[in-house]
mmCIF file of C-alpha atoms and ligand atoms in Angstrom:
data_model
loop_
_atom_site.group_PDB
_atom_site.id
_atom_site.type_symbol
_atom_site.label_atom_id
_atom_site.label_comp_id
_atom_site.label_asym_id
_atom_site.label_seq_id
_atom_site.Cartn_x
_atom_site.Cartn_y
_atom_site.Cartn_z
ATOM 1 C CA MET Z 1 -47.987 -71.713 16.442
ATOM 2 C CA ARG Z 2 -45.879 -68.577 16.036
ATOM 3 C CA VAL Z 3 -42.231 -69.543 15.584
ATOM 4 C CA LEU Z 4 -39.576 -67.151 16.810
ATOM 5 C CA MET Z 5 -37.310 -66.014 13.982
ATOM 6 C CA GLU Z 6 -33.642 -65.335 14.667
ATOM 7 C CA ASN Z 7 -30.901 -63.859 12.479
ATOM 8 C CA VAL Z 8 -28.194 -66.098 13.870
ATOM 9 C CA VAL Z 9 -28.455 -68.974 16.291
ATOM 10 C CA ILE Z 10 -25.211 -70.187 17.829
ATOM 11 C CA ILE Z 11 -25.360 -73.721 19.148
ATOM 12 C CA GLY Z 12 -22.887 -74.081 21.990
ATOM 13 C CA SER Z 13 -21.425 -71.709 24.562
ATOM 14 C CA GLY Z 14 -17.715 -72.514 24.750
ATOM 15 C CA CYS Z 15 -14.865 -70.360 23.440
ATOM 16 C CA ALA Z 16 -15.998 -70.785 19.828
ATOM 17 C CA GLY Z 17 -19.657 -70.045 20.548
ATOM 18 C CA TRP Z 18 -19.106 -66.923 22.640
ATOM 19 C CA THR Z 19 -16.532 -65.493 20.249
ATOM 20 C CA ALA Z 20 -18.926 -66.045 17.320
ATOM 21 C CA ALA Z 21 -21.543 -64.301 19.485
ATOM 22 C CA LEU Z 22 -19.221 -61.359 20.129
ATOM 23 C CA TYR Z 23 -18.616 -60.790 16.415
ATOM 24 C CA THR Z 24 -22.227 -61.242 15.299
ATOM 25 C CA ALA Z 25 -23.434 -59.067 18.188
ATOM 26 C CA ARG Z 26 -21.083 -56.275 17.138
ATOM 27 C CA ALA Z 27 -22.571 -56.630 13.644
ATOM 28 C CA ASN Z 28 -25.973 -55.802 15.231
ATOM 29 C CA LEU Z 29 -27.366 -59.275 14.565
ATOM 30 C CA ARG Z 30 -28.488 -59.923 18.167
ATOM 31 C CA PRO Z 31 -27.309 -63.544 18.080
ATOM 32 C CA LEU Z 32 -29.019 -66.133 20.257
ATOM 33 C CA VAL Z 33 -26.614 -68.508 22.001
ATOM 34 C CA LEU Z 34 -28.072 -71.864 22.984
ATOM 35 C CA THR Z 35 -25.916 -72.940 25.888
ATOM 36 C CA GLY Z 36 -26.412 -76.706 25.845
ATOM 37 C CA LYS Z 37 -26.259 -78.806 29.009
ATOM 38 C CA GLN Z 38 -22.824 -77.495 29.962
ATOM 39 C CA PRO Z 39 -22.862 -73.689 29.737
ATOM 40 C CA GLY Z 40 -19.352 -72.446 29.048
ATOM 41 C CA GLY Z 41 -18.306 -75.806 27.643
ATOM 42 C CA LEU Z 42 -15.494 -78.099 28.694
ATOM 43 C CA LEU Z 43 -13.157 -75.280 29.667
ATOM 44 C CA THR Z 44 -15.320 -74.557 32.714
ATOM 45 C CA THR Z 45 -14.192 -77.900 34.128
ATOM 46 C CA THR Z 46 -10.473 -77.097 34.014
ATOM 47 C CA THR Z 47 -8.498 -75.209 36.604
ATOM 48 C CA VAL Z 48 -6.081 -72.605 35.408
ATOM 49 C CA VAL Z 49 -5.696 -71.959 31.670
ATOM 50 C CA GLU Z 50 -2.083 -70.970 31.105
ATOM 51 C CA ASN Z 51 -1.965 -70.765 27.326
ATOM 52 C CA TYR Z 52 -4.748 -68.311 26.469
ATOM 53 C CA PRO Z 53 -2.944 -65.192 25.227
ATOM 54 C CA GLY Z 54 -3.295 -62.058 27.298
ATOM 55 C CA PHE Z 55 -3.295 -63.688 30.719
ATOM 56 C CA PRO Z 56 0.359 -63.937 31.765
ATOM 57 C CA GLU Z 57 -0.581 -65.334 35.185
ATOM 58 C CA GLY Z 58 -3.128 -67.761 33.705
ATOM 59 C CA ILE Z 59 -6.877 -67.547 34.171
ATOM 60 C CA ASP Z 60 -9.411 -69.878 35.739
ATOM 61 C CA GLY Z 61 -11.329 -71.715 32.968
ATOM 62 C CA TYR Z 62 -14.724 -70.866 34.440
ATOM 63 C CA GLU Z 63 -13.809 -67.207 34.842
ATOM 64 C CA LEU Z 64 -12.588 -67.000 31.250
ATOM 65 C CA MET Z 65 -15.940 -68.265 30.009
ATOM 66 C CA VAL Z 66 -17.889 -65.843 32.229
ATOM 67 C CA ARG Z 67 -15.811 -62.989 30.812
ATOM 68 C CA LEU Z 68 -16.363 -64.103 27.211
ATOM 69 C CA GLN Z 69 -20.109 -64.276 27.813
ATOM 70 C CA LYS Z 70 -20.203 -60.811 29.450
ATOM 71 C CA GLN Z 71 -18.217 -59.341 26.579
ATOM 72 C CA ALA Z 72 -20.627 -60.738 23.962
ATOM 73 C CA GLU Z 73 -23.707 -59.741 25.992
ATOM 74 C CA ARG Z 74 -22.425 -56.191 26.253
ATOM 75 C CA PHE Z 75 -23.014 -55.889 22.499
ATOM 76 C CA GLY Z 76 -26.444 -57.540 22.462
ATOM 77 C CA ALA Z 77 -25.828 -61.310 22.383
ATOM 78 C CA ARG Z 78 -28.482 -63.305 24.258
ATOM 79 C CA ALA Z 79 -28.048 -66.615 26.067
ATOM 80 C CA GLN Z 80 -30.771 -69.234 26.365
ATOM 81 C CA PHE Z 81 -30.254 -72.290 28.524
ATOM 82 C CA GLY Z 82 -31.395 -75.097 26.306
ATOM 83 C CA THR Z 83 -30.480 -78.144 24.291
ATOM 84 C CA VAL Z 84 -31.144 -78.519 20.591
ATOM 85 C CA GLU Z 85 -33.015 -81.767 20.005
ATOM 86 C CA ALA Z 86 -33.497 -81.568 16.234
ATOM 87 C CA VAL Z 87 -32.523 -79.424 13.275
ATOM 88 C CA ASP Z 88 -33.965 -79.048 9.810
ATOM 89 C CA LEU Z 89 -31.320 -77.650 7.486
ATOM 90 C CA SER Z 90 -33.173 -78.585 4.304
ATOM 91 C CA ARG Z 91 -34.759 -75.179 3.755
ATOM 92 C CA GLN Z 92 -34.529 -71.508 4.680
ATOM 93 C CA PRO Z 93 -35.153 -70.374 7.343
ATOM 94 C CA PHE Z 94 -33.591 -73.317 9.158
ATOM 95 C CA GLY Z 95 -35.677 -75.034 11.807
ATOM 96 C CA LEU Z 96 -34.530 -75.999 15.298
ATOM 97 C CA THR Z 97 -36.293 -77.718 18.167
ATOM 98 C CA VAL Z 98 -34.993 -76.507 21.513
ATOM 99 C CA ASP Z 99 -36.330 -78.357 24.551
ATOM 100 C CA GLY Z 100 -39.524 -79.062 22.622
ATOM 101 C CA GLU Z 101 -39.971 -75.495 21.325
ATOM 102 C CA PRO Z 102 -39.565 -74.599 17.647
ATOM 103 C CA LEU Z 103 -37.187 -71.862 16.564
ATOM 104 C CA ALA Z 104 -36.220 -70.547 13.126
ATOM 105 C CA ALA Z 105 -32.924 -69.001 12.054
ATOM 106 C CA GLU Z 106 -31.490 -67.544 8.875
ATOM 107 C CA ALA Z 107 -27.945 -68.567 9.818
ATOM 108 C CA ILE Z 108 -26.621 -71.142 12.257
ATOM 109 C CA ILE Z 109 -23.168 -71.406 13.783
ATOM 110 C CA ILE Z 110 -22.426 -74.833 15.175
ATOM 111 C CA ALA Z 111 -20.032 -74.660 18.120
ATOM 112 C CA THR Z 112 -21.095 -77.799 19.966
ATOM 113 C CA GLY Z 113 -17.607 -78.799 21.052
ATOM 114 C CA ALA Z 114 -16.685 -82.267 22.193
ATOM 115 C CA SER Z 115 -17.415 -84.617 25.093
ATOM 116 C CA HIS Z 116 -15.212 -86.934 27.119
ATOM 117 C CA ARG Z 117 -14.383 -90.231 25.440
ATOM 118 C CA HIS Z 118 -15.324 -93.328 27.453
ATOM 119 C CA LEU Z 119 -13.310 -96.511 27.898
ATOM 120 C CA GLY Z 120 -16.345 -98.597 27.065
ATOM 121 C CA LEU Z 121 -16.084 -100.924 30.079
ATOM 122 C CA GLU Z 122 -19.103 -102.273 31.923
ATOM 123 C CA GLY Z 123 -17.778 -101.131 35.313
ATOM 124 C CA GLU Z 124 -17.062 -97.657 33.939
ATOM 125 C CA HIS Z 125 -20.714 -97.107 33.159
ATOM 126 C CA LYS Z 126 -22.076 -98.779 36.293
ATOM 127 C CA LEU Z 127 -19.681 -97.031 38.670
ATOM 128 C CA GLU Z 128 -19.918 -93.551 37.158
ATOM 129 C CA ASN Z 129 -20.162 -91.074 40.056
ATOM 130 C CA LYS Z 130 -19.345 -93.939 42.424
ATOM 131 C CA GLY Z 131 -15.616 -93.508 41.924
ATOM 132 C CA VAL Z 132 -15.452 -93.263 38.125
ATOM 133 C CA THR Z 133 -15.276 -89.696 36.840
ATOM 134 C CA TYR Z 134 -14.184 -87.652 33.810
ATOM 135 C CA CYS Z 135 -13.296 -84.469 35.643
ATOM 136 C CA ALA Z 136 -10.753 -84.149 38.432
ATOM 137 C CA THR Z 137 -11.473 -80.479 38.994
ATOM 138 C CA CYS Z 138 -15.180 -81.233 39.443
ATOM 139 C CA ASP Z 139 -14.859 -84.300 41.660
ATOM 140 C CA GLY Z 140 -11.269 -84.596 42.916
ATOM 141 C CA ALA Z 141 -11.928 -82.914 46.264
ATOM 142 C CA LEU Z 142 -14.744 -85.302 47.256
ATOM 143 C CA PRO Z 143 -14.157 -87.022 50.636
ATOM 144 C CA LEU Z 144 -14.277 -90.376 48.831
ATOM 145 C CA PHE Z 145 -10.912 -89.651 47.199
ATOM 146 C CA ARG Z 146 -9.067 -88.057 50.133
ATOM 147 C CA ASN Z 147 -5.783 -89.764 51.038
ATOM 148 C CA GLN Z 148 -6.658 -92.697 48.805
ATOM 149 C CA PRO Z 149 -4.767 -94.173 45.865
ATOM 150 C CA LEU Z 150 -6.238 -92.862 42.601
ATOM 151 C CA VAL Z 151 -5.904 -93.886 38.953
ATOM 152 C CA VAL Z 152 -5.825 -91.542 35.968
ATOM 153 C CA VAL Z 153 -6.145 -93.141 32.525
ATOM 154 C CA GLY Z 154 -4.588 -91.450 29.480
ATOM 155 C CA GLY Z 155 -1.343 -89.948 28.242
ATOM 156 C CA GLY Z 156 -2.326 -86.524 26.900
ATOM 157 C CA ASP Z 157 -2.334 -83.041 28.407
ATOM 158 C CA SER Z 158 -5.679 -83.700 30.074
ATOM 159 C CA ALA Z 159 -4.414 -86.842 31.824
ATOM 160 C CA CYS Z 160 -1.318 -84.984 33.081
ATOM 161 C CA GLU Z 161 -3.409 -82.059 34.250
ATOM 162 C CA GLU Z 162 -5.851 -84.346 36.049
ATOM 163 C CA ALA Z 163 -3.039 -86.328 37.681
ATOM 164 C CA LEU Z 164 -1.258 -83.167 38.864
ATOM 165 C CA TYR Z 165 -4.469 -81.767 40.307
ATOM 166 C CA LEU Z 166 -5.251 -85.019 42.095
ATOM 167 C CA THR Z 167 -1.897 -85.034 43.926
ATOM 168 C CA ARG Z 168 -3.543 -82.487 46.262
ATOM 169 C CA PHE Z 169 -6.012 -85.105 47.459
ATOM 170 C CA GLY Z 170 -4.873 -88.649 46.753
ATOM 171 C CA SER Z 171 -2.159 -90.580 48.588
ATOM 172 C CA VAL Z 172 -0.679 -91.671 45.251
ATOM 173 C CA VAL Z 173 -1.821 -91.127 41.651
ATOM 174 C CA TYR Z 174 -1.196 -93.899 39.119
ATOM 175 C CA LEU Z 175 -1.024 -92.563 35.568
ATOM 176 C CA VAL Z 176 -2.016 -95.499 33.380
ATOM 177 C CA HIS Z 177 -1.053 -95.091 29.727
ATOM 178 C CA ARG Z 178 -1.275 -97.579 26.874
ATOM 179 C CA ARG Z 179 2.152 -96.680 25.471
ATOM 180 C CA ASP Z 180 5.578 -96.000 26.957
ATOM 181 C CA ALA Z 181 5.649 -92.283 26.157
ATOM 182 C CA LEU Z 182 3.206 -89.517 26.939
ATOM 183 C CA ARG Z 183 1.385 -87.682 24.164
ATOM 184 C CA ALA Z 184 1.184 -84.576 26.363
ATOM 185 C CA SER Z 185 3.122 -81.380 25.619
ATOM 186 C CA LYS Z 186 6.668 -81.394 26.964
ATOM 187 C CA ILE Z 187 5.954 -78.939 29.766
ATOM 188 C CA MET Z 188 2.953 -80.909 31.066
ATOM 189 C CA ALA Z 189 4.694 -84.277 30.721
ATOM 190 C CA GLN Z 190 7.721 -82.990 32.602
ATOM 191 C CA ARG Z 191 5.596 -81.548 35.395
ATOM 192 C CA ALA Z 192 3.653 -84.789 35.781
ATOM 193 C CA LEU Z 193 6.623 -87.123 35.672
ATOM 194 C CA SER Z 194 8.657 -85.082 38.142
ATOM 195 C CA GLN Z 195 5.860 -85.007 40.735
ATOM 196 C CA PRO Z 196 6.758 -87.689 43.309
ATOM 197 C CA LYS Z 197 3.132 -88.641 44.014
ATOM 198 C CA ILE Z 198 2.509 -89.547 40.349
ATOM 199 C CA LYS Z 199 3.500 -93.089 39.427
ATOM 200 C CA PRO Z 200 3.356 -93.812 35.699
ATOM 201 C CA VAL Z 201 2.192 -97.267 34.643
ATOM 202 C CA TRP Z 202 3.384 -97.707 31.054
ATOM 203 C CA ASP Z 203 2.098 -99.943 28.258
ATOM 204 C CA SER Z 204 -1.048 -100.702 30.203
ATOM 205 C CA VAL Z 205 -4.780 -100.561 29.719
ATOM 206 C CA VAL Z 206 -7.625 -100.885 32.188
ATOM 207 C CA ALA Z 207 -9.242 -104.252 31.557
ATOM 208 C CA GLU Z 208 -11.814 -103.966 34.334
ATOM 209 C CA ILE Z 209 -12.955 -101.464 36.927
ATOM 210 C CA LEU Z 210 -13.663 -103.129 40.263
ATOM 211 C CA ASP Z 211 -16.007 -103.640 41.950
ATOM 212 C CA VAL Z 212 -19.479 -103.545 40.447
ATOM 213 C CA LYS Z 213 -20.797 -105.953 43.129
ATOM 214 C CA GLN Z 214 -19.786 -103.598 45.930
ATOM 215 C CA ASP Z 215 -21.258 -100.678 43.932
ATOM 216 C CA LYS Z 216 -18.080 -98.600 44.365
ATOM 217 C CA VAL Z 217 -14.591 -98.367 42.936
ATOM 218 C CA THR Z 218 -12.119 -100.503 44.855
ATOM 219 C CA GLY Z 219 -9.467 -100.958 42.174
ATOM 220 C CA VAL Z 220 -8.634 -101.633 38.544
ATOM 221 C CA ARG Z 221 -7.452 -104.739 36.773
ATOM 222 C CA LEU Z 222 -4.664 -103.670 34.428
ATOM 223 C CA ARG Z 223 -3.313 -105.509 31.406
ATOM 224 C CA ASN Z 224 0.163 -104.901 30.079
ATOM 225 C CA VAL Z 225 -0.279 -104.668 26.303
ATOM 226 C CA LYS Z 226 3.247 -105.953 25.622
ATOM 227 C CA THR Z 227 3.318 -108.954 27.955
ATOM 228 C CA ASN Z 228 -0.423 -109.521 28.464
ATOM 229 C CA ALA Z 229 0.322 -109.814 32.205
ATOM 230 C CA GLU Z 230 -2.524 -108.692 34.433
ATOM 231 C CA SER Z 231 -2.336 -106.994 37.799
ATOM 232 C CA VAL Z 232 -4.770 -105.418 40.231
ATOM 233 C CA VAL Z 233 -4.155 -101.933 41.581
ATOM 234 C CA GLU Z 234 -6.269 -100.854 44.534
ATOM 235 C CA CYS Z 235 -7.748 -97.388 44.244
ATOM 236 C CA ALA Z 236 -10.789 -95.368 45.288
ATOM 237 C CA GLY Z 237 -11.171 -93.430 42.069
ATOM 238 C CA VAL Z 238 -10.691 -93.807 38.316
ATOM 239 C CA PHE Z 239 -10.323 -90.565 36.364
ATOM 240 C CA VAL Z 240 -10.744 -91.196 32.656
ATOM 241 C CA ALA Z 241 -8.894 -88.644 30.479
ATOM 242 C CA ILE Z 242 -8.540 -90.333 27.105
ATOM 243 C CA GLY Z 243 -9.598 -87.551 24.783
ATOM 244 C CA HIS Z 244 -12.850 -86.411 23.320
ATOM 245 C CA VAL Z 245 -15.537 -87.160 20.760
ATOM 246 C CA PRO Z 246 -17.159 -84.328 18.791
ATOM 247 C CA ASN Z 247 -20.773 -83.477 19.659
ATOM 248 C CA THR Z 248 -22.133 -83.732 16.145
ATOM 249 C CA GLU Z 249 -24.707 -86.554 16.353
ATOM 250 C CA LEU Z 250 -27.476 -84.077 15.500
ATOM 251 C CA PHE Z 251 -25.982 -83.315 12.096
ATOM 252 C CA LYS Z 252 -25.127 -86.861 10.946
ATOM 253 C CA GLY Z 253 -26.157 -87.514 7.357
ATOM 254 C CA VAL Z 254 -26.731 -83.790 6.733
ATOM 255 C CA LEU Z 255 -23.349 -82.142 7.198
ATOM 256 C CA GLU Z 256 -20.123 -83.552 5.798
ATOM 257 C CA MET Z 257 -18.087 -85.254 8.521
ATOM 258 C CA ASP Z 258 -15.007 -87.415 8.780
ATOM 259 C CA GLU Z 259 -15.103 -90.973 10.106
ATOM 260 C CA SER Z 260 -14.740 -89.773 13.712
ATOM 261 C CA GLY Z 261 -17.665 -87.357 13.432
ATOM 262 C CA TYR Z 262 -15.724 -84.093 13.097
ATOM 263 C CA ILE Z 263 -17.588 -81.719 10.743
ATOM 264 C CA ILE Z 264 -15.519 -80.916 7.661
ATOM 265 C CA PRO Z 265 -15.789 -77.281 6.623
ATOM 266 C CA ARG Z 266 -15.811 -76.706 2.862
ATOM 267 C CA LYS Z 267 -14.174 -73.310 2.841
ATOM 268 C CA GLY Z 268 -13.183 -71.353 5.937
ATOM 269 C CA THR Z 269 -15.935 -72.163 8.433
ATOM 270 C CA ALA Z 270 -18.675 -72.742 5.814
ATOM 271 C CA THR Z 271 -20.227 -76.216 5.706
ATOM 272 C CA ASN Z 272 -21.863 -77.992 2.779
ATOM 273 C CA VAL Z 273 -25.148 -76.246 3.701
ATOM 274 C CA PRO Z 274 -25.028 -72.520 2.819
ATOM 275 C CA GLY Z 275 -25.857 -70.466 5.887
ATOM 276 C CA VAL Z 276 -24.570 -73.106 8.322
ATOM 277 C CA PHE Z 277 -21.108 -72.459 9.753
ATOM 278 C CA VAL Z 278 -18.975 -74.441 12.148
ATOM 279 C CA ALA Z 279 -16.336 -73.496 14.706
ATOM 280 C CA GLY Z 280 -14.302 -75.005 17.511
ATOM 281 C CA ASP Z 281 -13.676 -78.541 18.725
ATOM 282 C CA CYS Z 282 -16.594 -80.119 16.833
ATOM 283 C CA ALA Z 283 -14.689 -79.389 13.616
ATOM 284 C CA ASP Z 284 -11.084 -79.456 14.809
ATOM 285 C CA ARG Z 285 -9.343 -82.733 15.435
ATOM 286 C CA VAL Z 286 -5.880 -81.208 15.227
ATOM 287 C CA TYR Z 287 -5.425 -78.205 17.535
ATOM 288 C CA ARG Z 288 -8.355 -78.299 19.979
ATOM 289 C CA GLN Z 289 -7.180 -75.286 21.959
ATOM 290 C CA ALA Z 290 -9.226 -72.538 23.583
ATOM 291 C CA VAL Z 291 -7.523 -69.925 21.440
ATOM 292 C CA THR Z 292 -8.039 -71.789 18.158
ATOM 293 C CA ALA Z 293 -11.699 -72.331 19.058
ATOM 294 C CA ALA Z 294 -12.025 -68.597 19.726
ATOM 295 C CA GLY Z 295 -10.293 -67.827 16.418
ATOM 296 C CA LEU Z 296 -12.631 -70.118 14.504
ATOM 297 C CA GLY Z 297 -15.605 -68.609 16.335
ATOM 298 C CA CYS Z 298 -14.482 -65.190 15.115
ATOM 299 C CA ALA Z 299 -14.186 -66.482 11.529
ATOM 300 C CA ALA Z 300 -17.632 -68.126 11.673
ATOM 301 C CA GLY Z 301 -19.148 -64.903 13.049
ATOM 302 C CA ILE Z 302 -17.665 -62.851 10.209
ATOM 303 C CA GLU Z 303 -18.765 -65.382 7.596
ATOM 304 C CA ALA Z 304 -22.313 -65.551 8.977
ATOM 305 C CA GLU Z 305 -22.503 -61.759 8.884
ATOM 306 C CA ARG Z 306 -21.350 -61.694 5.224
ATOM 307 C CA TYR Z 307 -23.783 -64.446 4.305
ATOM 308 C CA LEU Z 308 -26.702 -62.507 5.799
ATOM 309 C CA ALA Z 309 -25.569 -59.232 4.190
ATOM 310 C CA ALA Z 310 -25.451 -60.951 0.775
ATOM 311 C CA ARG Z 311 -28.926 -62.471 1.291
ATOM 312 C CA HIS Z 312 -30.454 -59.143 2.166
ATOM 313 C CA GLY Z 313 -28.602 -57.284 -0.615
HETATM 314 P P1 NAP W 1 -5.486 -86.337 23.565
HETATM 315 O O1 NAP W 1 -4.341 -85.405 23.368
HETATM 316 O O2 NAP W 1 -6.239 -86.846 22.376
HETATM 317 O O3 NAP W 1 -4.944 -87.577 24.398
HETATM 318 C C1 NAP W 1 -5.736 -88.683 24.659
HETATM 319 C C2 NAP W 1 -4.888 -89.731 25.358
HETATM 320 O O4 NAP W 1 -5.724 -90.838 25.710
HETATM 321 C C3 NAP W 1 -3.755 -90.261 24.487
HETATM 322 O O5 NAP W 1 -2.608 -90.410 25.262
HETATM 323 C C4 NAP W 1 -4.297 -91.606 24.013
HETATM 324 O O6 NAP W 1 -3.303 -92.564 23.835
HETATM 325 C C5 NAP W 1 -5.196 -92.033 25.154
HETATM 326 N N1 NAP W 1 -6.315 -92.863 24.708
HETATM 327 C C6 NAP W 1 -7.207 -92.599 23.718
HETATM 328 N N2 NAP W 1 -8.127 -93.581 23.633
HETATM 329 C C7 NAP W 1 -7.814 -94.484 24.585
HETATM 330 C C8 NAP W 1 -8.384 -95.704 25.013
HETATM 331 N N3 NAP W 1 -9.484 -96.184 24.430
HETATM 332 N N4 NAP W 1 -7.791 -96.375 26.022
HETATM 333 C C9 NAP W 1 -6.678 -95.866 26.617
HETATM 334 N N5 NAP W 1 -6.084 -94.713 26.279
HETATM 335 C C10 NAP W 1 -6.642 -94.034 25.272
HETATM 336 O O7 NAP W 1 -6.620 -85.699 24.512
HETATM 337 P P2 NAP W 1 -6.492 -84.653 25.715
HETATM 338 O O8 NAP W 1 -5.397 -84.983 26.638
HETATM 339 O O9 NAP W 1 -7.879 -84.566 26.262
HETATM 340 O O10 NAP W 1 -6.151 -83.297 24.998
HETATM 341 C C11 NAP W 1 -7.017 -82.781 23.984
HETATM 342 C C12 NAP W 1 -6.480 -81.450 23.481
HETATM 343 O O11 NAP W 1 -6.612 -80.464 24.490
HETATM 344 C C13 NAP W 1 -4.998 -81.513 23.113
HETATM 345 O O12 NAP W 1 -4.786 -80.729 21.966
HETATM 346 C C14 NAP W 1 -4.317 -80.922 24.315
HETATM 347 O O13 NAP W 1 -3.085 -80.306 23.990
HETATM 348 C C15 NAP W 1 -5.352 -79.907 24.787
HETATM 349 N N6 NAP W 1 -5.237 -79.691 26.243
HETATM 350 C C16 NAP W 1 -4.281 -78.804 26.667
HETATM 351 C C17 NAP W 1 -4.094 -78.592 28.020
HETATM 352 C C18 NAP W 1 -3.039 -77.644 28.469
HETATM 353 O O14 NAP W 1 -2.331 -77.111 27.625
HETATM 354 N N7 NAP W 1 -2.902 -77.389 29.739
HETATM 355 C C19 NAP W 1 -4.842 -79.304 28.954
HETATM 356 C C20 NAP W 1 -5.790 -80.223 28.510
HETATM 357 C C21 NAP W 1 -5.952 -80.413 27.138
HETATM 358 P P3 NAP W 1 -2.210 -92.451 22.647
HETATM 359 O O15 NAP W 1 -1.251 -91.400 23.098
HETATM 360 O O16 NAP W 1 -1.637 -93.809 22.578
HETATM 361 O O17 NAP W 1 -2.996 -92.071 21.432
#
């Protein structure tokens, strides 16, 4: 079988991936961007992005990603809807299997991002899309949630953002956090806590999501972590916003990672395998911002270009 040979394959199509594509495209490398199951990445599921420089009024997350893609495509980047199932980084050119088809690449930029972390409860899994969701902007407007009490779990910027968004639909939004102070940035925390429809529930975790027997969310059983007291809060929806896990399963045992699965770059964006670079949330447990992902995508693009130039003398 003839295997298609690429200069640079970029795995992932979020801010990091498309910025790496922009830089490698402008270096005439015609990068191929494999979009993954969620083209545009997690940012496409947010509403307005207020902290990406250059957009004083904010910009819709989906629109930002469409613009990044257009900008990279203008210089010759190509997008392919597909998921990488396997990689072989043991020899040059590197091998990839994309939806069953083989592909070869001289350089790879990993920009696979991160996915929503789960609570790990039985009811969470069984009631997913039956009241349990990980994305208020995707699901918040569903009739199921209209004028109903809703629960958001988490204390970070995402939880605050989800809770604020849900005040448009729910009758009341309980913000359930395991500590007594939010992790969110001051501006987001202040906005959330001053919104009358948002009721914080401190020092509490969700012990159970009800009701698997009825095959829909009817409430949550909460446990106060300080007193161990339990209570039931009725609600029609549970929005889980407790952070993310890096999408790096594919590279386990091959690329150096920390204990949480974040890829550890050796120098700049270079990994322990020469010719394989990493950018964005899959390698960043500290900042995890759209602009830092874009910055790292730029660095990975430049480093991939230099690597290929050195190989070809
Ligand atoms: P995050 O900052 O990691 O916050 C996760 C929250 O979930 C924390 O409050 C954490 O509690 C809680 N949590 C984690 N595991 C839990 C569990 N098993 N059970 C219950 N609670 C749990 O994640 P994020 O809010 O998704 O934000 C990720 C990054 O994106 C951040 O850098 C954030 O600034 C950025 N972001 C920015 C914006 C914005 O600027 N508008 C919006 C969204 C995200 P503890 O606090 O106790 O650890």
